[in-house]
PDB file of C-alpha atoms in Angstrom:
ATOM      1  CA  MET A1041     -13.022 -17.630  15.055  1.00  0.00           C
ATOM      2  CA  ASN A1042     -12.905 -14.031  16.315  1.00  0.00           C
ATOM      3  CA  GLY A1043     -15.955 -12.008  17.393  1.00  0.00           C
ATOM      4  CA  GLY A1044     -15.890  -9.652  14.429  1.00  0.00           C
ATOM      5  CA  SER A1045     -15.869 -12.490  11.966  1.00  0.00           C
ATOM      6  CA  SER A1046     -18.783 -14.248  13.601  1.00  0.00           C
ATOM      7  CA  TYR A1047     -21.065 -11.258  12.950  1.00  0.00           C
ATOM      8  CA  PHE A1048     -20.447 -11.470   9.224  1.00  0.00           C
ATOM      9  CA  LEU A1049     -20.556 -15.248   9.195  1.00  0.00           C
ATOM     10  CA  GLN A1050     -23.961 -15.259  10.880  1.00  0.00           C
ATOM     11  CA  ASN A1051     -25.256 -12.844   8.251  1.00  0.00           C
ATOM     12  CA  SER A1052     -23.565 -14.431   5.210  1.00  0.00           C
ATOM     13  CA  THR A1053     -25.822 -16.337   2.869  1.00  0.00           C
ATOM     14  CA  SER A1054     -23.310 -18.474   1.015  1.00  0.00           C
ATOM     15  CA  THR A1055     -19.973 -20.199   1.272  1.00  0.00           C
ATOM     16  CA  THR A1056     -18.676 -17.765  -1.355  1.00  0.00           C
ATOM     17  CA  ASP A1057     -19.490 -14.839   0.953  1.00  0.00           C
ATOM     18  CA  ILE A1058     -17.621 -16.548   3.801  1.00  0.00           C
ATOM     19  CA  ILE A1059     -14.576 -17.227   1.613  1.00  0.00           C
ATOM     20  CA  LYS A1060     -14.552 -13.646   0.337  1.00  0.00           C
ATOM     21  CA  HIS A1061     -14.825 -12.337   3.889  1.00  0.00           C
ATOM     22  CA  TYR A1062     -11.923 -14.458   5.150  1.00  0.00           C
ATOM     23  CA  TYR A1063      -9.847 -13.482   2.128  1.00  0.00           C
ATOM     24  CA  LYS A1064     -10.445  -9.806   2.896  1.00  0.00           C
ATOM     25  CA  LEU A1065      -9.562 -10.347   6.570  1.00  0.00           C
ATOM     26  CA  SER A1066      -6.391 -12.121   5.522  1.00  0.00           C
ATOM     27  CA  VAL A1067      -5.439  -9.315   3.137  1.00  0.00           C
ATOM     28  CA  VAL A1068      -6.089  -6.590   5.710  1.00  0.00           C
ATOM     29  CA  ASN A1069      -4.289  -8.425   8.521  1.00  0.00           C
ATOM     30  CA  GLN A1070      -1.265  -8.969   6.308  1.00  0.00           C
ATOM     31  CA  SER A1071      -1.263  -5.484   4.779  1.00  0.00           C
ATOM     32  CA  LYS A1072       1.796  -4.288   6.667  1.00  0.00           C
ATOM     33  CA  GLU A1073       3.822  -7.315   5.554  1.00  0.00           C
ATOM     34  CA  VAL A1074       2.593  -6.989   1.980  1.00  0.00           C
ATOM     35  CA  LEU A1075       3.485  -3.289   1.868  1.00  0.00           C
ATOM     36  CA  LYS A1076       6.871  -4.045   3.398  1.00  0.00           C
ATOM     37  CA  GLY A1077       7.536  -6.523   0.604  1.00  0.00           C
ATOM     38  CA  MET A1078       6.291  -4.077  -2.001  1.00  0.00           C
ATOM     39  CA  ARG A1079       8.694  -1.433  -0.655  1.00  0.00           C
ATOM     40  CA  THR A1080      11.758  -3.594  -1.294  1.00  0.00           C
ATOM     41  CA  ILE A1081      12.780  -1.553  -4.332  1.00  0.00           C
ATOM     42  CA  ASP A1082      12.684   1.624  -2.244  1.00  0.00           C
ATOM     43  CA  ASP A1083      14.595   0.021   0.609  1.00  0.00           C
ATOM     44  CA  ARG A1084      17.339  -1.102  -1.763  1.00  0.00           C
ATOM     45  CA  ILE A1085      17.527   2.000  -3.963  1.00  0.00           C
ATOM     46  CA  VAL A1086      21.034   2.978  -2.861  1.00  0.00           C
ATOM     47  CA  HIS A1087      22.333  -0.518  -3.535  1.00  0.00           C
ATOM     48  CA  ALA A1088      20.566  -0.608  -6.902  1.00  0.00           C
ATOM     49  CA  LEU A1089      22.052   2.737  -7.890  1.00  0.00           C
ATOM     50  CA  ASN A1090      25.540   1.770  -6.733  1.00  0.00           C
ATOM     51  CA  THR A1091      25.494  -1.481  -8.669  1.00  0.00           C
ATOM     52  CA  THR A1092      23.832  -0.252 -11.872  1.00  0.00           C
ATOM     53  CA  VAL A1093      24.718   3.402 -12.380  1.00  0.00           C
ATOM     54  CA  PRO A1094      28.415   3.876 -13.128  1.00  0.00           C
ATOM     55  CA  THR A1095      30.642   6.496 -11.610  1.00  0.00           C
ATOM     56  CA  VAL A1096      32.036   9.139 -13.966  1.00  0.00           C
ATOM     57  CA  SER A1097      35.217   7.115 -14.587  1.00  0.00           C
ATOM     58  CA  PHE A1098      33.214   4.080 -15.770  1.00  0.00           C
ATOM     59  CA  SER A1099      30.390   5.931 -17.513  1.00  0.00           C
ATOM     60  CA  GLY A1100      31.506   4.876 -20.996  1.00  0.00           C
ATOM     61  CA  LYS A1101      31.032   1.163 -20.277  1.00  0.00           C
ATOM     62  CA  VAL A1102      27.338   1.283 -19.326  1.00  0.00           C
ATOM     63  CA  ASP A1103      24.417   3.223 -20.744  1.00  0.00           C
ATOM     64  CA  ALA A1104      23.700   5.192 -17.580  1.00  0.00           C
ATOM     65  CA  ALA A1105      20.771   7.058 -19.129  1.00  0.00           C
ATOM     66  CA  GLN A1106      18.993   3.812 -20.016  1.00  0.00           C
ATOM     67  CA  THR A1107      19.815   2.268 -16.647  1.00  0.00           C
ATOM     68  CA  CYS A1108      18.445   5.300 -14.791  1.00  0.00           C
ATOM     69  CA  LYS A1109      15.360   5.370 -16.985  1.00  0.00           C
ATOM     70  CA  GLU A1110      14.625   1.693 -16.275  1.00  0.00           C
ATOM     71  CA  LEU A1111      15.175   2.178 -12.544  1.00  0.00           C
ATOM     72  CA  TYR A1112      12.905   5.233 -12.557  1.00  0.00           C
ATOM     73  CA  GLU A1113      10.181   3.309 -14.383  1.00  0.00           C
ATOM     74  CA  SER A1114      10.494   0.462 -11.867  1.00  0.00           C
ATOM     75  CA  LEU A1115      10.215   2.925  -8.997  1.00  0.00           C
ATOM     76  CA  MET A1116       7.140   4.587 -10.485  1.00  0.00           C
ATOM     77  CA  GLU A1117       5.506   1.244 -11.167  1.00  0.00           C
ATOM     78  CA  ALA A1118       6.116   0.157  -7.564  1.00  0.00           C
ATOM     79  CA  HIS A1119       4.875   3.483  -6.174  1.00  0.00           C
ATOM     80  CA  LEU A1120       1.690   3.352  -8.248  1.00  0.00           C
ATOM     81  CA  ALA A1121       1.004  -0.283  -7.330  1.00  0.00           C
ATOM     82  CA  ARG A1122       1.360   0.432  -3.610  1.00  0.00           C
ATOM     83  CA  ASP A1123      -0.755   3.583  -3.845  1.00  0.00           C
ATOM     84  CA  LYS A1124      -3.476   1.660  -5.673  1.00  0.00           C
ATOM     85  CA  ALA A1125      -3.380  -1.191  -3.128  1.00  0.00           C
ATOM     86  CA  ILE A1126      -3.611   1.146  -0.133  1.00  0.00           C
ATOM     87  CA  LYS A1127      -6.413   3.208  -1.664  1.00  0.00           C
ATOM     88  CA  SER A1128      -8.288   0.028  -2.565  1.00  0.00           C
ATOM     89  CA  CYS A1129      -8.094  -1.118   1.059  1.00  0.00           C
ATOM     90  CA  ILE A1130      -9.292   2.312   2.209  1.00  0.00           C
ATOM     91  CA  THR A1131     -12.244   2.146  -0.195  1.00  0.00           C
ATOM     92  CA  GLU A1132     -13.231  -1.366   0.890  1.00  0.00           C
ATOM     93  CA  THR A1133     -12.871  -0.561   4.587  1.00  0.00           C
ATOM     94  CA  SER A1134     -14.900   2.631   4.153  1.00  0.00           C
ATOM     95  CA  ALA A1135     -17.672   0.639   2.470  1.00  0.00           C
ATOM     96  CA  VAL A1136     -17.708  -1.878   5.328  1.00  0.00           C
ATOM     97  CA  LEU A1137     -17.810   1.014   7.801  1.00  0.00           C
ATOM     98  CA  GLY A1138     -20.807   2.486   6.010  1.00  0.00           C
ATOM     99  CA  LYS A1139     -22.676  -0.816   6.205  1.00  0.00           C
ATOM    100  CA  LEU A1140     -21.783  -1.239   9.859  1.00  0.00           C
ATOM    101  CA  ARG A1141     -22.999   2.273  10.637  1.00  0.00           C
ATOM    102  CA  GLU A1142     -26.300   1.450   8.961  1.00  0.00           C
ATOM    103  CA  GLU A1143     -26.558  -1.754  10.985  1.00  0.00           C
ATOM    104  CA  ARG A1144     -25.748   0.108  14.192  1.00  0.00           C
ATOM    105  CA  ALA A1145     -28.412   2.713  13.387  1.00  0.00           C
ATOM    106  CA  LYS A1146     -30.967  -0.106  13.107  1.00  0.00           C
ATOM    107  CA  ASP A1147     -29.728  -1.941  16.218  1.00  0.00           C
ATOM    108  CA  SER A1148     -27.800   0.441  18.471  1.00  0.00           C
ATOM    109  CA  ASP A1149     -27.773  -2.046  21.375  1.00  0.00           C
ATOM    110  CA  ASN A1150     -25.880  -4.734  19.448  1.00  0.00           C
ATOM    111  CA  LEU A1151     -22.396  -4.781  20.977  1.00  0.00           C
ATOM    112  CA  SER A1152     -20.915  -7.039  18.300  1.00  0.00           C
ATOM    113  CA  ILE A1153     -21.753  -4.450  15.638  1.00  0.00           C
ATOM    114  CA  THR A1154     -20.200  -1.692  17.742  1.00  0.00           C
ATOM    115  CA  LYS A1155     -17.100  -3.816  18.335  1.00  0.00           C
ATOM    116  CA  GLN A1156     -16.736  -4.602  14.632  1.00  0.00           C
ATOM    117  CA  LEU A1157     -17.296  -0.935  13.794  1.00  0.00           C
ATOM    118  CA  ARG A1158     -14.386   0.037  16.049  1.00  0.00           C
ATOM    119  CA  LYS A1159     -12.155  -2.615  14.472  1.00  0.00           C
ATOM    120  CA  GLU A1160     -12.952  -1.333  10.997  1.00  0.00           C
ATOM    121  CA  GLN A1161     -12.323   2.270  12.098  1.00  0.00           C
ATOM    122  CA  THR A1162      -8.905   1.195  13.387  1.00  0.00           C
ATOM    123  CA  LYS A1163      -8.145  -0.533  10.065  1.00  0.00           C
ATOM    124  CA  LEU A1164      -9.167   2.604   8.189  1.00  0.00           C
ATOM    125  CA  LYS A1165      -6.869   4.767  10.317  1.00  0.00           C
ATOM    126  CA  LEU A1166      -4.035   2.289   9.747  1.00  0.00           C
ATOM    127  CA  MET A1167      -4.514   2.404   5.984  1.00  0.00           C
ATOM    128  CA  GLN A1168      -4.723   6.208   5.999  1.00  0.00           C
ATOM    129  CA  SER A1169      -1.482   6.369   7.974  1.00  0.00           C
ATOM    130  CA  GLU A1170       0.090   4.033   5.408  1.00  0.00           C
ATOM    131  CA  LEU A1171      -0.608   6.683   2.766  1.00  0.00           C
ATOM    132  CA  ASN A1172       1.526   9.097   4.815  1.00  0.00           C
ATOM    133  CA  VAL A1173       4.269   6.496   5.190  1.00  0.00           C
ATOM    134  CA  GLU A1174       4.090   5.904   1.451  1.00  0.00           C
ATOM    135  CA  GLU A1175       4.622   9.596   0.760  1.00  0.00           C
ATOM    136  CA  VAL A1176       7.753   9.640   2.930  1.00  0.00           C
ATOM    137  CA  VAL A1177       9.133   6.454   1.341  1.00  0.00           C
ATOM    138  CA  ASN A1178       8.481   7.757  -2.178  1.00  0.00           C
ATOM    139  CA  ASP A1179      10.071  11.149  -1.451  1.00  0.00           C
ATOM    140  CA  ARG A1180      13.158   9.498   0.048  1.00  0.00           C
ATOM    141  CA  SER A1181      13.583   7.163  -2.923  1.00  0.00           C
ATOM    142  CA  LEU A1182      13.142   9.907  -5.490  1.00  0.00           C
ATOM    143  CA  LYS A1183      15.619  12.125  -3.659  1.00  0.00           C
ATOM    144  CA  VAL A1184      18.264   9.389  -3.727  1.00  0.00           C
ATOM    145  CA  PHE A1185      17.432   8.621  -7.354  1.00  0.00           C
ATOM    146  CA  ASN A1186      17.732  12.280  -8.385  1.00  0.00           C
ATOM    147  CA  GLU A1187      21.039  12.722  -6.553  1.00  0.00           C
ATOM    148  CA  ARG A1188      22.582   9.843  -8.443  1.00  0.00           C
ATOM    149  CA  CYS A1189      20.849   9.981 -11.828  1.00  0.00           C
ATOM    150  CA  ARG A1190      20.283  13.692 -12.428  1.00  0.00           C
ATOM    151  CA  ILE A1191      23.216  13.969 -14.854  1.00  0.00           C
ATOM    152  CA  HIS A1192      22.163  10.832 -16.766  1.00  0.00           C
ATOM    153  CA  TYR A1193      18.361  10.984 -16.928  1.00  0.00           C
ATOM    154  CA  THR A1194      15.637  13.557 -16.370  1.00  0.00           C
ATOM    155  CA  PRO A1195      12.281  11.989 -15.545  1.00  0.00           C
ATOM    156  CA  PRO A1196       9.173  13.360 -17.236  1.00  0.00           C
ATOM    157  CA  LYS A1197       7.212  15.926 -15.249  1.00  0.00           C
ATOM    158  CA  ILE A1198       4.387  14.407 -13.266  1.00  0.00           C
ATOM    159  CA  LYS A1199       1.089  16.095 -14.046  1.00  0.00           C
TER     160      LYS A1199
END
């Protein structure tokens, strides 16, 4: 059991609280791996375009417009899901930080609170940097998509 967890475990009032806490720790600790898995569609965009969108000579055999539309919708769905997941983690971590700051204000000599506060601040910075990574990944995928599908499908304007 790590030091940060023990603070919350000592102050938890039920088994449900403990389970929820460990679930959140598990989710946060695995966030990079989860995001990596969620970015699979972006990582494989070139392959997906090469295997689904026909070249000009084969364009009559496949409905390129429909294929591009479906790929675009899949991309947008993946982008929105990742954005929502990252922002949810940021919101939860910010809430924990707020509580820890309150606790530290009440007991400024408690080193375990200060240590946990620093850990949560690091998590928050990690999640905020993931938003920047997400922007780069999304831009790259949309650029590749537009290069290959621009003659077949025009996505709706994003408001």
